[in-house]
Amino acid sequence: MIELLLLLYIVVYCPLIIYVYSSLLKKYEDPKYHRSDIPEKFQPFRRRDYKNWNKLEIYFGAIFLLPLRLIFVLGSLFAFAFVFFVTTKDFKLENPWPANRYKFLRQPLQFLARAYLFFSGFYQIKQRVVKYSDYDQAYVQTQINVLSQPSIIVSNHVSWYDTITYVFKYLPSFVSKDTVKDYPVFGWITTNLKSIFVERENANNRKQVMLDILNRVNLINQGHLFPPVLIFPEGTTSNGNYILSFKKGAFEPLQPIKICCLKYSPRRFSVAMDCIGIYATTLLSLVQWKNELEIIEFEGLYDPTYLKLEQYPEEKRWEIYADKVKDIMSKCLGLEKSNSGFREEHDYEVEILGEKKKKQTQNNMKQQNQEDDKQKVE
């Protein structure tokens, strides 16, 4: 049996995996991925670390490290799904957690999420607590009458590993693009975490999402045992060197929020999911010997009442709130602020990388762009 497995490893696995990684590296050797002479609005989505990629490490890791990591990563993922299934059986998504089951499931699920990250190369995850006043000297701490957990958590968005990290940290629900529901295993887990899904290319869906977020916030603040809502206000990922434009979802309720930041240390390959997608990010991060991450958590909740938002027009209040939070996060991470977002990412992939998008996607993007332009004029 051992001899057969060894034969399959040498004859089948090694040639196959070398072919996969050779094709992947060849794809990203195309000069279009290296262009720096592009408009500023596209710079947050340009990959910058190609010259640091170590082919020897990639092939060595693919042949010897990847098989072990896949076994343990998939093992922790399916263990997570099994525990989740058993402990949440007969739950209705629209109902709060039963308190007794929530206490039982939280620690095992957070442990398994941490195991997933460990087996993905995140051997150590640094955690640091900072104060809002460190990055906003005018901030005045207030006494906020809230429960032990926040209703909304906001964070910068760099990689798909962000979601696993926050499952480990808070076990929240997410505001996520609707296509995540179709991911194997991950889609089922995300759905059963009571996440709110956005058809981000459908402008008509956004109002309903706002109502869903507001309703969830109200339920949490009333004491119902729902997980906090984790929102990435950028709405998409960048190359990790910028903070993108913020969407209104986290800020329109004008509620106190928890601010967190994720900082991935630069290595040969960056796990930032800019223009290379989840497939390449996963394959290349799993063969890198070590990945590094720091969670920066702000102490307590950020209370927007000190901003005196009532003196501004109602439609501008969320924007002022969002700009202040964006400023705090950019200072904390030492990143440049950008006005680019999902629209510019889409255009970069089409105009610079030459990727073809489905006609329906193009039509939806056109509709969204028209609505966004209309809101800016108003």
Coordinates of C-alpha atoms in Angstrom, one line a residue:
M1 CA 0.0 0.0 0.0
I2 CA 2.8 2.4 0.9
E3 CA 4.7 1.5 -2.2
L4 CA 1.6 2.2 -4.3
L5 CA 1.0 5.6 -2.7
L6 CA 4.7 6.5 -3.2
L7 CA 4.4 5.5 -6.9
L8 CA 1.3 7.6 -7.4
Y9 CA 3.1 10.5 -5.7
I10 CA 6.1 10.3 -8.0
V11 CA 4.4 9.4 -11.2
V12 CA 1.1 11.3 -10.9
Y13 CA 1.3 14.0 -8.3
C14 CA 4.7 15.5 -8.9
P15 CA 4.3 16.0 -12.7
L16 CA 0.8 17.3 -12.3
I17 CA 1.7 19.8 -9.6
I18 CA 4.7 21.0 -11.4
Y19 CA 2.5 21.5 -14.5
V20 CA -0.1 23.5 -12.5
Y21 CA 2.5 25.8 -10.9
S22 CA 4.4 26.2 -14.1
S23 CA 1.2 27.3 -15.9
L24 CA 0.4 29.7 -13.0
L25 CA 3.8 31.3 -13.0
K26 CA 3.8 31.6 -16.8
K27 CA 0.5 33.4 -16.7
Y28 CA 1.8 36.1 -14.3
E29 CA 5.0 36.6 -16.3
D30 CA 2.8 38.3 -18.9
P31 CA 4.0 42.0 -19.1
K32 CA 0.4 43.3 -18.7
Y33 CA 0.6 42.2 -15.0
H34 CA 3.8 44.3 -14.5
R35 CA 2.7 47.5 -16.1
S36 CA 3.2 50.5 -13.8
D37 CA 2.2 53.1 -16.5
I38 CA -1.5 52.9 -15.6
P39 CA -3.9 55.6 -14.3
E40 CA -3.7 56.3 -10.6
K41 CA -7.2 54.9 -10.0
F42 CA -5.9 51.4 -11.0
Q43 CA -2.8 51.4 -8.9
P44 CA -4.5 49.8 -5.8
F45 CA -5.1 46.7 -7.9
R46 CA -1.7 46.3 -9.5
R47 CA 0.4 43.4 -8.3
R48 CA 3.8 44.7 -7.0
D49 CA 5.7 41.7 -5.6
Y50 CA 6.4 39.5 -8.7
K51 CA 10.1 40.2 -8.5
N52 CA 10.1 38.7 -5.0
W53 CA 8.6 35.4 -6.0
N54 CA 11.0 32.6 -5.3
K55 CA 10.5 29.9 -7.9
L56 CA 12.7 27.4 -6.0
E57 CA 10.6 27.9 -2.9
I58 CA 7.4 27.6 -4.8
Y59 CA 8.3 24.3 -6.5
F60 CA 9.8 22.9 -3.4
G61 CA 6.8 23.8 -1.3
A62 CA 4.4 22.5 -4.0
I63 CA 6.1 19.1 -4.1
F64 CA 6.8 18.5 -0.4
L65 CA 4.8 21.0 1.7
L66 CA 1.5 21.3 -0.2
P67 CA 0.3 17.7 0.3
L68 CA 0.7 17.8 4.0
R69 CA -0.9 21.3 4.3
L70 CA -3.9 20.2 2.1
I71 CA -4.5 17.2 4.3
F72 CA -4.5 19.3 7.5
V73 CA -6.3 22.3 6.0
L74 CA -9.1 20.3 4.6
G75 CA -9.3 18.2 7.8
S76 CA -9.7 21.3 9.9
L77 CA -12.3 22.7 7.4
F78 CA -14.4 19.6 7.4
A79 CA -14.1 19.3 11.2
F80 CA -15.4 22.9 11.5
A81 CA -18.3 22.1 9.1
F82 CA -19.1 18.9 11.1
V83 CA -19.1 20.6 14.5
F84 CA -21.1 23.5 13.0
F85 CA -23.7 21.1 11.5
V86 CA -24.2 19.1 14.7
T87 CA -24.4 22.1 17.0
T88 CA -26.7 24.2 14.7
K89 CA -29.0 21.4 13.5
D90 CA -32.6 22.7 13.3
F91 CA -31.6 26.3 13.7
K92 CA -33.5 28.8 11.6
L93 CA -31.3 31.4 10.0
E94 CA -33.7 34.2 10.9
N95 CA -33.7 33.3 14.6
P96 CA -31.1 34.2 17.2
W97 CA -28.7 31.6 18.6
P98 CA -30.0 29.5 21.5
A99 CA -27.7 30.6 24.3
N100 CA -26.8 27.1 25.5
R101 CA -25.7 25.9 22.1
Y102 CA -23.9 29.1 21.3
K103 CA -21.7 28.8 24.4
F104 CA -21.0 25.2 23.4
L105 CA -20.1 25.8 19.7
R106 CA -18.2 29.1 19.9
Q107 CA -14.8 27.9 21.3
P108 CA -14.5 24.7 19.2
L109 CA -15.3 26.6 16.0
Q110 CA -12.8 29.4 16.8
F111 CA -10.2 26.8 17.7
L112 CA -10.7 25.0 14.3
A113 CA -10.6 28.4 12.4
R114 CA -7.2 29.0 14.1
A115 CA -6.1 25.5 13.2
Y116 CA -7.0 26.2 9.5
L117 CA -4.8 29.4 9.6
F118 CA -2.0 27.5 11.3
F119 CA -1.9 24.8 8.7
S120 CA -2.0 27.5 6.0
G121 CA 1.3 28.8 7.3
F122 CA 0.1 31.5 9.8
Y123 CA 2.0 29.9 12.6
Q124 CA 1.8 33.0 14.8
I125 CA -0.8 35.7 14.7
K126 CA 0.1 38.8 16.5
Q127 CA -2.6 40.7 18.3
R128 CA -2.4 44.3 19.5
V129 CA -4.9 46.7 21.1
V130 CA -4.7 50.4 20.4
K131 CA -6.8 53.4 21.4
Y132 CA -8.9 55.6 19.1
S133 CA -7.3 58.7 20.5
D134 CA -3.9 57.4 19.2
Y135 CA -5.1 58.2 15.7
D136 CA -7.8 60.7 16.2
Q137 CA -6.6 63.2 18.8
A138 CA -9.9 65.1 18.8
Y139 CA -11.8 61.9 19.8
V140 CA -13.7 62.1 23.0
Q141 CA -14.5 58.8 24.7
T142 CA -18.2 58.5 25.7
Q143 CA -20.2 56.1 27.9
I144 CA -21.9 53.9 25.4
N145 CA -24.8 51.8 26.6
V146 CA -24.1 48.7 24.6
L147 CA -23.9 45.0 25.3
S148 CA -20.7 43.0 25.7
Q149 CA -20.4 42.5 22.0
P150 CA -20.6 45.1 19.2
S151 CA -23.3 45.0 16.6
I152 CA -21.0 46.1 13.7
I153 CA -17.3 45.4 13.2
V154 CA -15.5 47.1 10.3
S155 CA -12.1 46.1 8.9
N156 CA -9.9 46.7 5.9
H157 CA -10.0 44.0 3.3
V158 CA -6.9 42.5 1.9
S159 CA -7.3 38.7 1.3
W160 CA -9.9 36.0 1.6
Y161 CA -7.9 34.9 4.7
D162 CA -9.5 37.9 6.4
T163 CA -12.8 36.0 6.8
I164 CA -11.1 33.0 8.4
T165 CA -9.2 35.3 10.7
Y166 CA -12.4 37.0 11.9
V167 CA -14.1 33.7 12.4
F168 CA -11.2 32.8 14.8
K169 CA -11.4 36.2 16.5
Y170 CA -15.2 36.9 16.7
L171 CA -17.2 34.2 15.0
P172 CA -19.3 36.9 13.2
S173 CA -21.7 37.0 10.4
F174 CA -20.5 38.7 7.3
V175 CA -21.9 41.1 4.7
S176 CA -20.6 39.3 1.6
K177 CA -21.0 39.1 -2.1
D178 CA -23.8 36.7 -3.1
T179 CA -21.5 34.4 -5.1
V180 CA -19.8 33.3 -1.9
K181 CA -23.0 31.2 -1.2
D182 CA -21.9 28.9 -4.1
Y183 CA -18.5 28.1 -2.7
P184 CA -18.1 24.5 -1.6
V185 CA -18.2 24.2 2.2
F186 CA -17.3 27.8 2.7
G187 CA -20.6 28.9 1.2
W188 CA -22.6 26.7 3.5
I189 CA -20.6 27.9 6.6
T190 CA -21.0 31.6 5.6
T191 CA -24.7 31.2 5.1
N192 CA -25.3 29.4 8.4
L193 CA -23.3 32.1 10.2
K194 CA -26.4 34.2 9.4
S195 CA -24.5 36.3 6.8
I196 CA -26.1 39.0 4.7
F197 CA -25.4 38.6 1.0
V198 CA -25.1 41.4 -1.5
E199 CA -25.7 41.3 -5.3
R200 CA -23.1 44.0 -5.7
E201 CA -23.6 44.3 -9.4
N202 CA -27.3 44.8 -8.9
A203 CA -28.2 48.3 -7.8
N204 CA -31.7 47.3 -6.9
N205 CA -30.5 44.9 -4.3
R206 CA -28.5 47.4 -2.2
K207 CA -31.5 49.1 -0.5
Q208 CA -32.7 45.7 0.8
V209 CA -29.2 44.9 2.1
M210 CA -29.2 48.2 4.0
L211 CA -32.6 47.3 5.6
D212 CA -31.2 43.9 6.5
I213 CA -28.2 45.4 8.2
L214 CA -30.2 47.9 10.1
N215 CA -32.7 45.2 11.2
R216 CA -29.8 43.0 12.4
V217 CA -28.2 45.9 14.3
N218 CA -31.4 46.6 16.1
L219 CA -31.9 43.0 17.1
I220 CA -28.4 42.8 18.5
N221 CA -28.8 46.0 20.4
Q222 CA -32.1 44.7 21.9
G223 CA -30.2 41.8 23.4
H224 CA -31.0 39.0 20.8
L225 CA -28.1 36.6 20.5
F226 CA -27.0 37.2 16.9
P227 CA -23.3 37.2 15.9
P228 CA -21.9 40.7 15.3
V229 CA -22.0 41.8 11.6
L230 CA -18.5 42.0 10.1
I231 CA -18.4 44.5 7.2
F232 CA -15.5 45.2 4.9
P233 CA -16.6 48.7 3.9
E234 CA -14.2 48.8 0.9
G235 CA -16.4 46.1 -0.7
T236 CA -13.4 44.5 -2.4
T237 CA -9.7 43.7 -2.0
S238 CA -6.6 45.7 -3.0
N239 CA -2.9 45.0 -3.1
G240 CA -2.7 45.9 0.6
N241 CA -1.0 49.3 0.0
Y242 CA -4.2 51.4 0.0
I243 CA -7.5 51.9 1.8
L244 CA -10.2 52.0 -0.8
S245 CA -13.4 54.0 -0.9
F246 CA -16.0 53.0 1.8
K247 CA -19.5 51.9 1.1
K248 CA -22.3 53.2 3.3
G249 CA -23.5 49.8 4.8
A250 CA -21.6 50.0 8.0
F251 CA -22.2 53.7 8.6
E252 CA -25.7 54.5 7.6
P253 CA -27.2 53.2 10.8
L254 CA -24.9 55.8 12.6
Q255 CA -24.3 53.2 15.4
P256 CA -21.1 52.8 17.5
I257 CA -18.8 50.3 15.7
K258 CA -15.8 48.2 16.5
I259 CA -12.8 49.0 14.3
C260 CA -10.2 46.4 13.6
C261 CA -7.3 46.3 11.1
L262 CA -5.4 43.4 9.5
K263 CA -1.8 43.7 8.6
Y264 CA -0.1 41.0 6.5
S265 CA 3.7 41.2 6.7
P266 CA 5.3 41.4 3.3
R267 CA 7.1 38.2 2.3
R268 CA 8.2 36.8 -1.0
F269 CA 4.5 36.3 -2.0
S270 CA 1.9 38.6 -0.6
V271 CA -1.5 37.0 0.2
A272 CA -3.2 40.2 -0.9
M273 CA -5.9 39.3 -3.3
D274 CA -5.6 42.2 -5.8
C275 CA -5.8 41.1 -9.5
I276 CA -4.8 37.4 -9.1
G277 CA -7.9 36.0 -7.5
I278 CA -8.7 33.4 -4.8
Y279 CA -7.4 30.4 -6.8
A280 CA -3.8 31.8 -7.4
T281 CA -3.7 33.4 -3.9
T282 CA -4.5 30.0 -2.2
L283 CA -2.1 28.0 -4.4
L284 CA 0.8 30.4 -3.9
S285 CA 0.3 31.1 -0.2
L286 CA 0.1 27.4 0.7
V287 CA 3.5 26.7 -0.7
Q288 CA 5.2 29.6 1.1
W289 CA 6.9 28.4 4.2
K290 CA 5.5 31.1 6.5
N291 CA 2.8 33.7 6.3
E292 CA 2.5 36.5 8.8
L293 CA -0.5 38.4 10.1
E294 CA -1.2 41.0 12.8
I295 CA -4.7 41.8 14.2
I296 CA -5.0 45.4 15.4
E297 CA -8.0 45.8 17.6
F298 CA -9.2 49.2 18.7
E299 CA -10.2 49.4 22.4
G300 CA -14.0 49.5 22.9
L301 CA -16.4 51.0 20.4
Y302 CA -16.1 54.1 18.3
D303 CA -19.0 56.4 19.2
P304 CA -19.9 58.8 16.3
T305 CA -21.8 61.2 18.6
Y306 CA -18.7 63.3 19.1
L307 CA -18.8 64.1 15.4
K308 CA -22.0 66.0 16.0
L309 CA -23.5 64.5 12.8
E310 CA -26.9 66.1 13.5
Q311 CA -25.6 69.4 12.2
Y312 CA -25.1 68.0 8.7
P313 CA -27.7 67.1 6.1
E314 CA -29.0 63.6 6.7
E315 CA -27.8 62.2 3.4
K316 CA -24.2 63.3 4.2
R317 CA -23.9 62.0 7.8
W318 CA -22.8 58.4 6.9
E319 CA -20.2 59.8 4.6
I320 CA -18.7 62.0 7.3
Y321 CA -18.7 59.1 9.7
A322 CA -17.1 56.8 7.1
D323 CA -14.4 59.4 6.1
K324 CA -13.4 59.7 9.8
V325 CA -13.1 55.9 10.2
K326 CA -11.2 55.6 7.0
D327 CA -8.7 58.2 8.2
I328 CA -8.2 56.4 11.5
M329 CA -7.6 53.1 9.7
S330 CA -5.2 54.5 7.1
K331 CA -3.1 56.2 9.9
C332 CA -3.1 53.0 11.9
L333 CA -1.9 50.9 9.0
G334 CA 0.3 53.5 7.4
L335 CA -1.6 53.2 4.1
E336 CA -2.5 55.6 1.4
K337 CA -6.2 56.5 1.0
S338 CA -7.8 56.0 -2.4
N339 CA -11.1 56.8 -3.9
S340 CA -11.1 53.7 -6.1
G341 CA -13.3 50.7 -5.4
F342 CA -15.1 47.8 -7.1
R343 CA -15.9 49.8 -10.2
E344 CA -12.2 50.6 -10.8
E345 CA -11.1 47.0 -10.0
H346 CA -13.5 45.8 -12.7
D347 CA -12.3 48.3 -15.2
Y348 CA -8.6 47.5 -14.5
E349 CA -9.3 43.8 -15.2
V350 CA -11.1 44.6 -18.4
E351 CA -9.0 47.5 -19.8
I352 CA -5.5 46.6 -18.6
L353 CA -5.5 42.9 -18.1
G354 CA -7.9 42.2 -21.0
E355 CA -10.2 39.9 -19.0
K356 CA -13.6 39.2 -20.5
K357 CA -16.7 39.7 -18.4
K358 CA -20.1 38.3 -18.9
K359 CA -22.5 40.6 -20.8
Q360 CA -24.9 40.6 -17.8
T361 CA -22.1 41.7 -15.5
Q362 CA -21.2 44.5 -17.9
N363 CA -24.8 45.7 -18.0
N364 CA -25.1 45.5 -14.2
M365 CA -21.9 47.5 -13.8
K366 CA -23.2 50.1 -16.2
Q367 CA -26.4 50.4 -14.2
Q368 CA -24.4 50.7 -10.9
N369 CA -22.1 53.3 -12.4
Q370 CA -25.0 55.4 -13.5
E371 CA -26.6 55.2 -10.0
D372 CA -23.3 56.0 -8.3
D373 CA -22.8 59.0 -10.6
K374 CA -26.3 60.2 -9.9
Q375 CA -25.7 60.0 -6.1
K376 CA -22.5 62.0 -6.5
V377 CA -24.3 64.8 -8.4
E378 CA -27.1 64.9 -5.7

